[in-house]
CSV table of C-alpha atoms in Angstrom, one decimal:
chain,number,residue,atom,x,y,z
A,4,MET,CA,28.5,7.3,-14.4
A,5,THR,CA,27.0,4.7,-12.0
A,6,ALA,CA,25.6,1.6,-13.6
A,7,GLY,CA,22.5,-0.1,-12.1
A,8,LEU,CA,20.2,-3.1,-12.2
A,9,LEU,CA,17.2,-4.3,-10.3
A,10,VAL,CA,16.8,-7.8,-8.8
A,11,SER,CA,13.2,-9.0,-8.9
A,12,ALA,CA,11.2,-12.1,-9.0
A,13,ALA,CA,7.9,-13.7,-10.0
A,14,ARG,CA,6.6,-13.6,-6.4
A,15,SER,CA,7.6,-13.0,-2.8
A,16,GLY,CA,9.7,-15.8,-1.2
A,17,ALA,CA,11.6,-16.6,-4.4
A,18,GLY,CA,15.0,-15.6,-3.0
A,19,LYS,CA,15.5,-12.0,-4.0
A,20,THR,CA,17.1,-11.0,-0.7
A,21,THR,CA,19.5,-14.0,-0.7
A,22,VAL,CA,20.5,-13.3,-4.3
A,23,THR,CA,20.9,-9.5,-3.7
A,24,LEU,CA,23.0,-9.9,-0.6
A,25,GLY,CA,25.2,-12.6,-2.3
A,26,LEU,CA,25.7,-10.4,-5.4
A,27,LEU,CA,26.6,-7.3,-3.3
A,28,ALA,CA,29.0,-9.2,-1.1
A,29,ALA,CA,30.7,-10.8,-4.0
A,30,LEU,CA,31.1,-7.6,-5.9
A,31,ALA,CA,32.4,-5.9,-2.8
A,32,ARG,CA,35.1,-8.5,-2.6
A,33,ARG,CA,36.2,-7.3,-6.1
A,34,GLY,CA,36.7,-3.8,-4.6
A,35,MET,CA,33.7,-2.2,-6.4
A,36,VAL,CA,32.2,0.9,-4.7
A,37,LEU,CA,28.6,-0.2,-4.3
A,38,ARG,CA,25.2,1.3,-3.2
A,39,ALA,CA,22.0,-0.6,-2.7
A,40,ALA,CA,18.3,0.4,-2.6
A,41,LYS,CA,15.1,-1.4,-1.7
A,42,ALA,CA,12.0,-0.9,-3.7
A,43,GLY,CA,8.9,-0.4,-1.6
A,44,PRO,CA,8.5,0.2,2.2
A,45,ASP,CA,10.9,-2.0,4.1
A,46,TYR,CA,13.0,-1.4,7.2
A,47,ILE,CA,14.8,-4.7,7.6
A,48,ASP,CA,16.3,-5.7,4.2
A,49,PRO,CA,18.1,-2.3,3.8
A,50,ALA,CA,20.1,-2.9,7.0
A,51,PHE,CA,21.5,-6.1,5.5
A,52,HIS,CA,22.3,-4.2,2.2
A,53,ALA,CA,24.1,-1.6,4.2
A,54,VAL,CA,26.3,-4.2,5.8
A,55,ALA,CA,27.1,-5.8,2.4
A,56,THR,CA,28.0,-2.5,0.8
A,57,GLY,CA,29.4,-0.5,3.7
A,58,ALA,CA,27.1,2.4,2.7
A,59,PRO,CA,23.6,3.5,3.6
A,60,CYS,CA,20.7,1.8,1.7
A,61,ILE,CA,17.8,3.9,0.5
A,62,ASN,CA,14.2,3.1,-0.2
A,63,LEU,CA,12.6,3.9,-3.5
A,64,ASP,CA,8.8,3.7,-3.6
A,65,SER,CA,6.8,5.2,-6.5
A,66,TRP,CA,3.4,5.2,-4.7
A,67,THR,CA,4.4,7.0,-1.5
A,68,MET,CA,7.2,9.2,-2.9
A,69,PRO,CA,6.7,12.1,-5.3
A,70,PRO,CA,8.9,11.9,-8.5
A,71,PRO,CA,11.2,14.8,-7.4
A,72,LEU,CA,12.0,12.9,-4.1
A,73,LEU,CA,12.7,9.7,-6.0
A,74,GLN,CA,15.1,11.5,-8.3
A,75,ALA,CA,16.8,13.3,-5.4
A,76,LEU,CA,17.3,10.0,-3.6
A,77,MET,CA,18.7,8.3,-6.7
A,78,ALA,CA,21.0,11.2,-7.4
A,79,ASP,CA,22.4,10.9,-3.9
A,80,ALA,CA,22.8,7.2,-4.1
A,81,THR,CA,24.7,7.2,-7.4
A,82,THR,CA,27.2,9.8,-6.4
A,83,ALA,CA,30.7,8.2,-6.6
A,84,ALA,CA,29.5,4.7,-6.8
A,85,ASP,CA,30.4,2.1,-9.4
A,86,MET,CA,27.1,0.2,-9.2
A,87,LEU,CA,23.7,0.5,-7.6
A,88,VAL,CA,21.8,-2.7,-7.0
A,89,VAL,CA,18.1,-2.4,-6.2
A,90,GLU,CA,16.2,-5.2,-4.6
A,91,GLY,CA,12.6,-5.4,-5.7
A,92,VAL,CA,9.4,-5.9,-3.6
A,93,MET,CA,7.0,-8.8,-4.1
A,94,GLY,CA,6.7,-9.9,-7.7
A,95,LEU,CA,8.0,-7.6,-10.4
A,96,PHE,CA,4.7,-6.2,-11.5
A,97,ASP,CA,2.8,-6.3,-8.2
A,98,GLY,CA,1.5,-2.9,-7.1
A,99,VAL,CA,-1.5,-0.7,-6.8
A,100,PRO,CA,-3.9,-1.2,-9.7
A,101,GLY,CA,-4.8,1.7,-12.0
A,102,VAL,CA,-2.1,4.2,-11.3
A,103,ALA,CA,0.4,3.4,-14.0
A,104,ASP,CA,4.0,4.6,-13.2
A,105,ARG,CA,3.1,5.4,-9.6
A,106,ASP,CA,1.8,2.0,-8.6
A,107,GLY,CA,4.6,1.1,-6.1
A,108,SER,CA,5.8,-1.9,-8.1
A,109,SER,CA,9.4,-2.9,-8.7
A,110,ALA,CA,8.6,-2.5,-12.4
A,111,SER,CA,7.8,1.2,-11.9
A,112,ILE,CA,11.2,1.8,-10.4
A,113,ALA,CA,12.9,-0.2,-13.2
A,114,ALA,CA,11.1,1.8,-15.9
A,115,ARG,CA,11.6,5.2,-14.3
A,116,PHE,CA,15.4,4.7,-13.9
A,117,ASN,CA,16.0,2.5,-16.9
A,118,LEU,CA,17.2,-0.4,-14.7
A,119,PRO,CA,17.7,-3.8,-16.4
A,120,VAL,CA,16.0,-6.5,-14.4
A,121,LEU,CA,17.6,-9.7,-13.1
A,122,LEU,CA,14.6,-12.1,-12.7
A,123,VAL,CA,15.0,-14.6,-9.9
A,124,LEU,CA,12.9,-17.7,-10.4
A,125,ASP,CA,12.3,-20.3,-7.7
A,126,VAL,CA,12.3,-23.4,-9.9
A,127,THR,CA,11.3,-25.8,-7.2
A,128,ALA,CA,8.9,-28.4,-8.7
A,129,GLN,CA,9.2,-27.2,-12.3
A,130,SER,CA,11.6,-27.3,-15.2
A,131,GLN,CA,10.8,-26.2,-18.8
A,132,SER,CA,7.7,-24.3,-17.6
A,133,ALA,CA,10.2,-21.7,-16.3
A,134,ALA,CA,10.8,-20.6,-19.9
A,135,ALA,CA,7.1,-19.7,-20.2
A,136,MET,CA,7.4,-17.6,-17.1
A,137,VAL,CA,10.4,-15.8,-18.5
A,138,ARG,CA,8.7,-15.2,-21.8
A,139,GLY,CA,5.7,-13.8,-20.1
A,140,PHE,CA,7.6,-11.5,-17.8
A,141,ALA,CA,9.9,-10.3,-20.6
A,142,GLY,CA,7.0,-9.3,-22.8
A,143,HIS,CA,4.6,-7.9,-20.2
A,144,ARG,CA,5.7,-4.3,-20.3
A,145,PRO,CA,7.8,-2.8,-23.2
A,146,ASP,CA,9.4,-0.3,-20.8
A,147,VAL,CA,10.7,-3.0,-18.5
A,148,HIS,CA,13.7,-4.9,-19.7
A,149,VAL,CA,14.3,-8.4,-18.3
A,150,ALA,CA,18.1,-8.6,-19.0
A,151,GLY,CA,18.9,-11.9,-17.3
A,152,VAL,CA,17.6,-14.8,-15.3
A,153,ILE,CA,18.8,-16.4,-12.0
A,154,LEU,CA,17.5,-19.8,-11.2
A,155,ASN,CA,17.1,-20.4,-7.5
A,156,ARG,CA,16.7,-23.7,-5.6
A,157,VAL,CA,17.9,-25.9,-8.5
A,158,GLY,CA,17.6,-29.6,-7.6
A,159,SER,CA,20.4,-31.0,-9.8
A,160,ASP,CA,22.7,-30.4,-12.8
A,161,ARG,CA,20.1,-32.1,-15.0
A,162,HIS,CA,17.4,-29.9,-13.6
A,163,ARG,CA,19.5,-26.8,-14.4
A,164,ARG,CA,20.1,-28.0,-18.0
A,165,LEU,CA,16.4,-28.7,-18.7
A,166,ILE,CA,15.6,-25.2,-17.7
A,167,THR,CA,18.5,-23.3,-19.4
A,168,ASP,CA,17.9,-25.2,-22.6
A,169,ALA,CA,14.2,-24.2,-22.6
A,170,ILE,CA,15.1,-20.5,-21.9
A,171,ALA,CA,17.9,-20.3,-24.5
A,172,PRO,CA,15.7,-19.6,-27.5
A,173,LEU,CA,14.3,-16.5,-25.8
A,174,GLY,CA,17.7,-14.8,-26.0
A,175,ILE,CA,17.7,-13.9,-22.4
A,176,PRO,CA,20.8,-15.2,-20.6
A,177,VAL,CA,20.7,-17.4,-17.5
A,178,VAL,CA,23.3,-15.7,-15.4
A,179,GLY,CA,23.1,-17.9,-12.3
A,180,ALA,CA,21.8,-21.2,-11.0
A,181,ILE,CA,21.8,-21.6,-7.2
A,182,PRO,CA,21.2,-25.0,-5.7
A,183,ARG,CA,18.8,-25.8,-2.9
A,184,ASP,CA,20.6,-25.1,0.3
A,185,ALA,CA,18.9,-24.4,3.6
A,186,ALA,CA,22.1,-22.9,5.0
A,187,LEU,CA,21.7,-19.9,2.7
A,188,ALA,CA,18.4,-18.9,4.4
A,189,LEU,CA,18.4,-16.0,6.9
A,190,PRO,CA,16.3,-16.6,10.1
A,191,GLU,CA,12.9,-14.8,10.3
A,192,ARG,CA,10.3,-13.6,12.8
A,193,HIS,CA,6.9,-12.0,12.6
A,194,LEU,CA,7.8,-8.9,10.6
A,195,GLY,CA,10.4,-10.5,8.4
A,196,LEU,CA,14.0,-11.3,8.7
A,197,ILE,CA,15.6,-11.1,12.2
A,198,GLN,CA,17.3,-7.7,12.0
A,199,ALA,CA,20.9,-7.3,10.9
A,200,GLY,CA,22.1,-5.9,14.2
A,201,GLU,CA,20.9,-9.0,16.1
A,202,HIS,CA,23.2,-11.4,14.2
A,203,GLY,CA,26.4,-12.1,16.1
A,204,ASP,CA,27.6,-14.1,13.1
A,205,LEU,CA,26.5,-11.7,10.3
A,206,ALA,CA,30.0,-11.3,8.8
A,207,THR,CA,30.2,-15.1,8.5
A,208,ARG,CA,26.8,-15.3,6.9
A,209,MET,CA,27.8,-12.6,4.4
A,210,ASP,CA,31.0,-14.6,3.5
A,211,VAL,CA,28.8,-17.7,2.9
A,212,LEU,CA,26.5,-15.6,0.6
A,213,ALA,CA,29.5,-14.1,-1.2
A,214,ASP,CA,31.0,-17.6,-1.7
A,215,MET,CA,27.6,-18.8,-3.1
A,216,ALA,CA,27.5,-15.9,-5.6
A,217,GLU,CA,31.1,-16.4,-6.7
A,218,LYS,CA,30.4,-20.1,-7.4
A,219,HIS,CA,26.9,-20.0,-8.8
A,220,LEU,CA,26.5,-16.5,-10.5
A,221,ASP,CA,28.1,-15.2,-13.7
A,222,LEU,CA,29.4,-12.0,-12.1
A,223,ASP,CA,31.1,-10.7,-15.2
A,224,THR,CA,28.0,-11.0,-17.3
A,225,ILE,CA,25.9,-9.5,-14.5
A,226,ILE,CA,28.2,-6.5,-14.3
A,227,ALA,CA,28.0,-6.1,-18.1
A,228,LEU,CA,24.2,-6.2,-18.1
A,229,ALA,CA,24.0,-3.1,-15.7
A,230,ALA,CA,23.0,0.1,-17.5
A,231,PRO,CA,24.0,3.7,-16.8
A,232,ILE,CA,21.6,5.6,-14.4
A,233,ASP,CA,20.5,9.2,-14.8
A,234,GLY,CA,21.6,10.6,-11.5
A,235,GLN,CA,20.9,14.2,-12.2
A,236,PRO,CA,19.8,16.1,-9.1
A,237,ALA,CA,16.1,16.9,-8.9
A,238,ARG,CA,14.8,20.4,-8.9
A,239,ASN,CA,12.8,21.7,-5.9
A,240,ALA,CA,13.0,18.4,-4.0
A,241,ALA,CA,11.7,19.3,-0.6
A,242,PRO,CA,12.2,17.1,2.5
A,243,ALA,CA,9.9,14.1,2.6
A,244,LEU,CA,8.5,15.4,5.9
A,245,PRO,CA,9.3,18.8,7.6
A,246,PRO,CA,11.5,18.5,10.6
A,247,PRO,CA,9.4,18.3,13.8
A,248,GLY,CA,11.9,20.5,15.6
A,249,GLN,CA,15.4,22.0,15.5
A,250,ARG,CA,16.8,19.3,17.8
A,251,ILE,CA,15.0,16.0,17.5
A,252,ALA,CA,15.3,13.4,20.2
A,253,LEU,CA,15.1,10.0,18.4
A,254,ALA,CA,14.5,6.8,20.3
A,255,ALA,CA,17.1,4.3,18.9
A,256,ASP,CA,17.7,0.9,20.2
A,257,ALA,CA,16.5,-2.7,19.7
A,258,ALA,CA,12.9,-1.7,20.5
A,259,PHE,CA,12.9,1.3,18.2
A,260,THR,CA,14.6,0.7,14.9
A,261,PHE,CA,12.2,1.4,12.1
A,262,ILE,CA,12.8,4.9,10.7
A,263,TYR,CA,13.6,5.6,7.1
A,264,PRO,CA,17.0,7.1,6.4
A,265,HIS,CA,15.6,9.6,3.9
A,266,LEU,CA,13.5,11.1,6.7
A,267,ILE,CA,16.6,11.7,8.9
A,268,ASP,CA,18.6,12.9,6.0
A,269,GLY,CA,15.8,15.3,5.0
A,270,TRP,CA,15.6,16.7,8.5
A,271,ARG,CA,19.4,17.2,8.6
A,272,ASN,CA,19.5,18.8,5.2
A,273,ALA,CA,16.8,21.3,6.4
A,274,GLY,CA,19.1,22.3,9.3
A,275,ALA,CA,17.8,20.1,12.1
A,276,GLU,CA,19.9,18.0,14.5
A,277,VAL,CA,19.0,14.4,15.5
A,278,VAL,CA,20.0,13.2,19.0
A,279,ARG,CA,19.6,9.5,19.7
A,280,PHE,CA,18.6,8.1,23.1
A,281,SER,CA,17.7,4.6,24.3
A,282,PRO,CA,14.5,3.8,26.2
A,283,LEU,CA,15.7,0.3,26.8
A,284,ALA,CA,18.7,1.7,28.6
A,285,ASN,CA,16.2,3.8,30.7
A,286,GLU,CA,17.3,7.0,29.1
A,287,ALA,CA,14.9,10.0,28.8
A,288,PRO,CA,14.8,12.3,25.8
A,289,PRO,CA,17.5,14.9,26.3
A,290,ASP,CA,16.2,18.2,27.8
A,291,ASP,CA,18.0,20.3,25.2
A,292,CYS,CA,15.8,18.9,22.4
A,293,ASP,CA,12.5,20.5,21.2
A,294,ALA,CA,10.8,17.4,19.7
A,295,CYS,CA,10.8,13.7,20.4
A,296,TRP,CA,10.2,10.9,17.9
A,297,LEU,CA,9.5,7.3,18.9
A,298,PRO,CA,9.8,5.2,15.7
A,299,GLY,CA,8.5,1.7,15.1
A,300,GLY,CA,10.3,-1.5,16.0
A,301,TYR,CA,9.8,-4.3,18.4
A,302,PRO,CA,8.5,-3.0,21.8
A,303,GLU,CA,6.4,-6.2,22.1
A,304,LEU,CA,9.7,-8.2,22.4
A,305,HIS,CA,11.0,-5.8,25.2
A,306,VAL,CA,7.8,-4.9,26.9
A,307,ALA,CA,8.9,-5.8,30.4
A,308,THR,CA,12.1,-3.8,30.2
A,309,LEU,CA,10.2,-0.8,28.8
A,310,ALA,CA,7.5,-1.0,31.5
A,311,SER,CA,10.2,-0.9,34.2
A,312,ALA,CA,12.2,2.0,32.6
A,313,GLN,CA,11.0,4.6,35.1
A,314,LYS,CA,13.5,7.3,34.2
A,315,PHE,CA,12.4,7.0,30.6
A,316,HIS,CA,8.7,7.2,31.5
A,317,ASP,CA,9.1,10.2,33.9
A,318,GLY,CA,11.4,12.0,31.5
A,319,LEU,CA,9.1,11.5,28.5
A,320,VAL,CA,6.1,12.8,30.5
A,321,ARG,CA,8.1,15.9,31.6
A,322,PHE,CA,9.2,16.4,28.0
A,323,ALA,CA,5.6,16.2,26.6
A,324,GLN,CA,4.4,18.9,29.0
A,325,THR,CA,6.1,21.6,26.8
A,326,ARG,CA,7.4,19.9,23.6
A,327,LEU,CA,6.2,17.7,20.8
A,328,VAL,CA,6.2,14.0,21.1
A,329,HIS,CA,5.2,11.7,18.2
A,330,GLY,CA,5.1,7.9,18.0
A,331,GLU,CA,4.8,5.6,15.0
A,332,CYS,CA,3.6,2.0,15.2
A,333,GLY,CA,5.8,0.6,18.0
A,334,GLY,CA,6.3,4.1,19.3
A,335,TYR,CA,2.5,4.6,19.3
A,336,MET,CA,2.1,1.4,21.3
A,337,VAL,CA,4.5,2.7,24.0
A,338,LEU,CA,2.7,6.1,24.2
A,339,GLY,CA,-0.5,4.3,25.2
A,340,GLU,CA,-1.8,3.2,28.6
A,341,GLY,CA,-0.8,-0.4,28.3
A,342,LEU,CA,0.6,-3.1,26.0
A,343,GLU,CA,-0.3,-6.8,26.2
A,344,ASP,CA,2.6,-9.2,25.5
A,345,ALA,CA,2.4,-12.4,23.5
A,346,ASP,CA,1.1,-14.3,26.6
A,347,GLY,CA,-1.7,-11.8,27.3
A,348,ASN,CA,0.1,-10.1,30.3
A,349,ARG,CA,-0.6,-6.4,30.4
A,350,HIS,CA,2.3,-4.0,31.0
A,351,ALA,CA,1.9,-0.3,31.8
A,352,MET,CA,3.3,2.1,29.2
A,353,THR,CA,3.8,5.8,29.4
A,354,GLY,CA,0.1,6.8,29.4
A,355,LEU,CA,0.6,9.9,27.3
A,356,LEU,CA,-2.2,8.7,25.1
A,357,SER,CA,-5.2,6.7,26.3
A,358,HIS,CA,-5.3,3.7,24.0
A,359,THR,CA,-4.2,0.1,24.8
A,360,THR,CA,-2.6,-2.3,22.4
A,361,SER,CA,-2.1,-6.1,22.3
A,362,PHE,CA,0.4,-8.4,20.8
A,363,HIS,CA,-1.5,-11.3,22.3
A,364,LYS,CA,-4.5,-10.6,20.0
A,365,ARG,CA,-2.6,-10.6,16.8
A,366,ARG,CA,-3.8,-9.7,13.3
A,367,LEU,CA,-1.8,-8.7,10.3
A,368,HIS,CA,-2.2,-5.0,9.3
A,369,LEU,CA,-0.4,-4.5,6.0
A,370,GLY,CA,-0.6,-2.1,3.1
A,371,TYR,CA,-0.2,1.4,1.8
A,372,ARG,CA,-1.9,4.3,3.6
A,373,GLU,CA,-2.8,7.9,2.7
A,374,ALA,CA,-3.5,10.1,5.7
A,375,GLN,CA,-5.0,13.6,5.9
A,376,LEU,CA,-3.8,15.3,9.0
A,377,LEU,CA,-6.7,16.6,11.2
A,378,SER,CA,-4.5,19.0,13.1
A,379,ASP,CA,-1.0,20.4,13.1
A,380,SER,CA,1.5,17.7,14.2
A,381,PRO,CA,5.1,16.6,14.0
A,382,ILE,CA,4.5,14.9,10.6
A,383,GLY,CA,3.0,18.1,9.0
A,384,PRO,CA,0.5,20.9,9.2
A,385,LYS,CA,-3.3,20.4,9.4
A,386,GLY,CA,-4.8,19.3,6.1
A,387,SER,CA,-1.6,17.8,4.7
A,388,LEU,CA,-1.7,14.5,2.8
A,389,ILE,CA,0.9,12.1,3.9
A,390,ARG,CA,1.6,8.7,2.3
A,391,GLY,CA,3.1,5.7,4.0
A,392,HIS,CA,2.2,2.2,5.1
A,393,GLU,CA,1.1,-0.1,8.0
A,394,PHE,CA,2.9,-3.3,8.8
A,395,HIS,CA,2.2,-4.8,12.2
A,396,TYR,CA,0.5,-7.6,14.1
A,397,ALA,CA,-0.5,-5.7,17.2
A,398,SER,CA,-4.1,-4.9,17.7
A,399,LEU,CA,-5.8,-1.9,19.2
A,400,ILE,CA,-8.0,-3.4,22.0
A,401,ASP,CA,-9.1,-0.1,23.5
A,402,PRO,CA,-9.1,3.0,21.3
A,403,GLY,CA,-9.1,5.4,24.2
A,404,SER,CA,-10.7,8.8,24.3
A,405,ASP,CA,-8.1,11.0,22.5
A,406,ASP,CA,-8.9,13.2,19.5
A,407,PRO,CA,-8.1,11.5,16.2
A,408,LEU,CA,-4.9,12.5,14.4
A,409,VAL,CA,-5.6,11.4,10.8
A,410,ASP,CA,-8.3,10.5,8.4
A,411,LEU,CA,-6.8,7.3,6.9
A,412,ARG,CA,-7.4,5.6,3.6
A,413,ASN,CA,-5.8,2.7,1.8
A,414,ALA,CA,-4.4,2.8,-1.7
A,415,GLN,CA,-7.8,2.0,-3.1
A,416,VAL,CA,-9.1,5.1,-1.3
A,417,GLU,CA,-11.2,3.0,1.1
A,418,PRO,CA,-11.5,4.5,4.6
A,419,MET,CA,-9.5,2.7,7.4
A,420,ALA,CA,-10.6,2.5,11.0
A,421,GLU,CA,-7.2,3.4,12.5
A,422,ARG,CA,-7.1,7.2,13.2
A,423,GLY,CA,-4.3,7.5,15.7
A,424,GLY,CA,-4.5,9.9,18.6
A,425,ARG,CA,-3.5,13.3,19.8
A,426,ARG,CA,-3.6,14.9,23.3
A,427,GLY,CA,-1.8,18.1,24.1
A,428,HIS,CA,1.7,18.0,22.6
A,429,VAL,CA,1.5,14.2,22.0
A,430,THR,CA,0.5,12.5,18.8
A,431,GLY,CA,0.8,8.9,17.5
A,432,THR,CA,-0.5,6.4,15.0
A,433,PHE,CA,0.2,2.9,13.7
A,434,PHE,CA,0.7,4.5,10.3
A,435,HIS,CA,4.4,5.0,9.2
A,436,ALA,CA,4.8,8.2,7.3
A,437,ILE,CA,7.1,8.2,4.3
A,438,ALA,CA,6.4,11.4,2.4
A,439,ARG,CA,4.1,14.4,2.0
A,440,VAL,CA,2.5,14.3,-1.4
A,441,ASP,CA,0.7,17.7,-1.5
A,442,GLY,CA,3.5,20.1,-0.8
């Protein structure tokens, strides 16, 4: 049976990703068969996990995913693996207030699957006070077991001893103490870490993280703390979203990278075929496909190339005359009339929808979303409730004149202004769909 644990922290920025990658890379050196998962909506960290483990990384999110889908994903991830390591999101208990075991928190995933928690503490500018934090986190929920503590950004050996001596009476082992070292940090940009595929030295970086883990983590104790996972297959676990077609043309390159693996797997398990093409290489969606999906990504970083990709533009326009085309976030931006780059220069996009977006006028849009579909579309039939999220800095500077696609609300059931667009066979929205919740 596969054993598992969850790496979490008191807050974002404490070093969860560094610890998780180092742990995975070090355990892989031992020859263990590993899988990884990321709690919550995230496209970027899972790509690093996949490199460290040599296997796909799944997302597990209790707010957007119905329990049967969560169980099905866990069952698949724990097939023939020695250990599953889940990286948490934000702080351990951070989530949507008032919805108990479906609040989207890391704690909800730990409780659902009986995963012991390794609590990462950034101990910069504190010492014995770290023990009070451990006591509080350990006692906050009886169904969440804090099994071990990893101290991050330790200033000296004396600093480490002060903290470990203070934690010792709690009976929770300190299983690692990582010194402050800027060389361990991975470079970032506006949506998080620079993507795994963009690092020419990623293998070297993984070796550095593995060396760190072997030197500063008690790997044997961490392995012993992992607990068996219930990997029984779920009954009646439908695909998260219905396939939009039998053969789906999927834009896939450096500008279009953000699509969840569970969506593609669900489409394939339902009998659909996914065919990748590259707009950045000026490729059009293949003519033998019956639907086209433009996922999110970084079109704002490649806007000039996309604007000049005439074969892509013309081919997508022809495709949309008779077949479904859907764009999410970055894909939605490319479906519009224009996109302003970071300097305020406007570039013509495909014009299949009438809105205009801007990366020059930036504002963070972040959070869970629930959408009711106002018409049949590639993400589901009219009336469906779809849960997902928004995470982008681009702004809608001209909403255009298309019919709205969704009635959108946040996790607190407050109406959101963003409604996407639909015209003919073309639909799009800034909202990333994760799973249907009413079917």
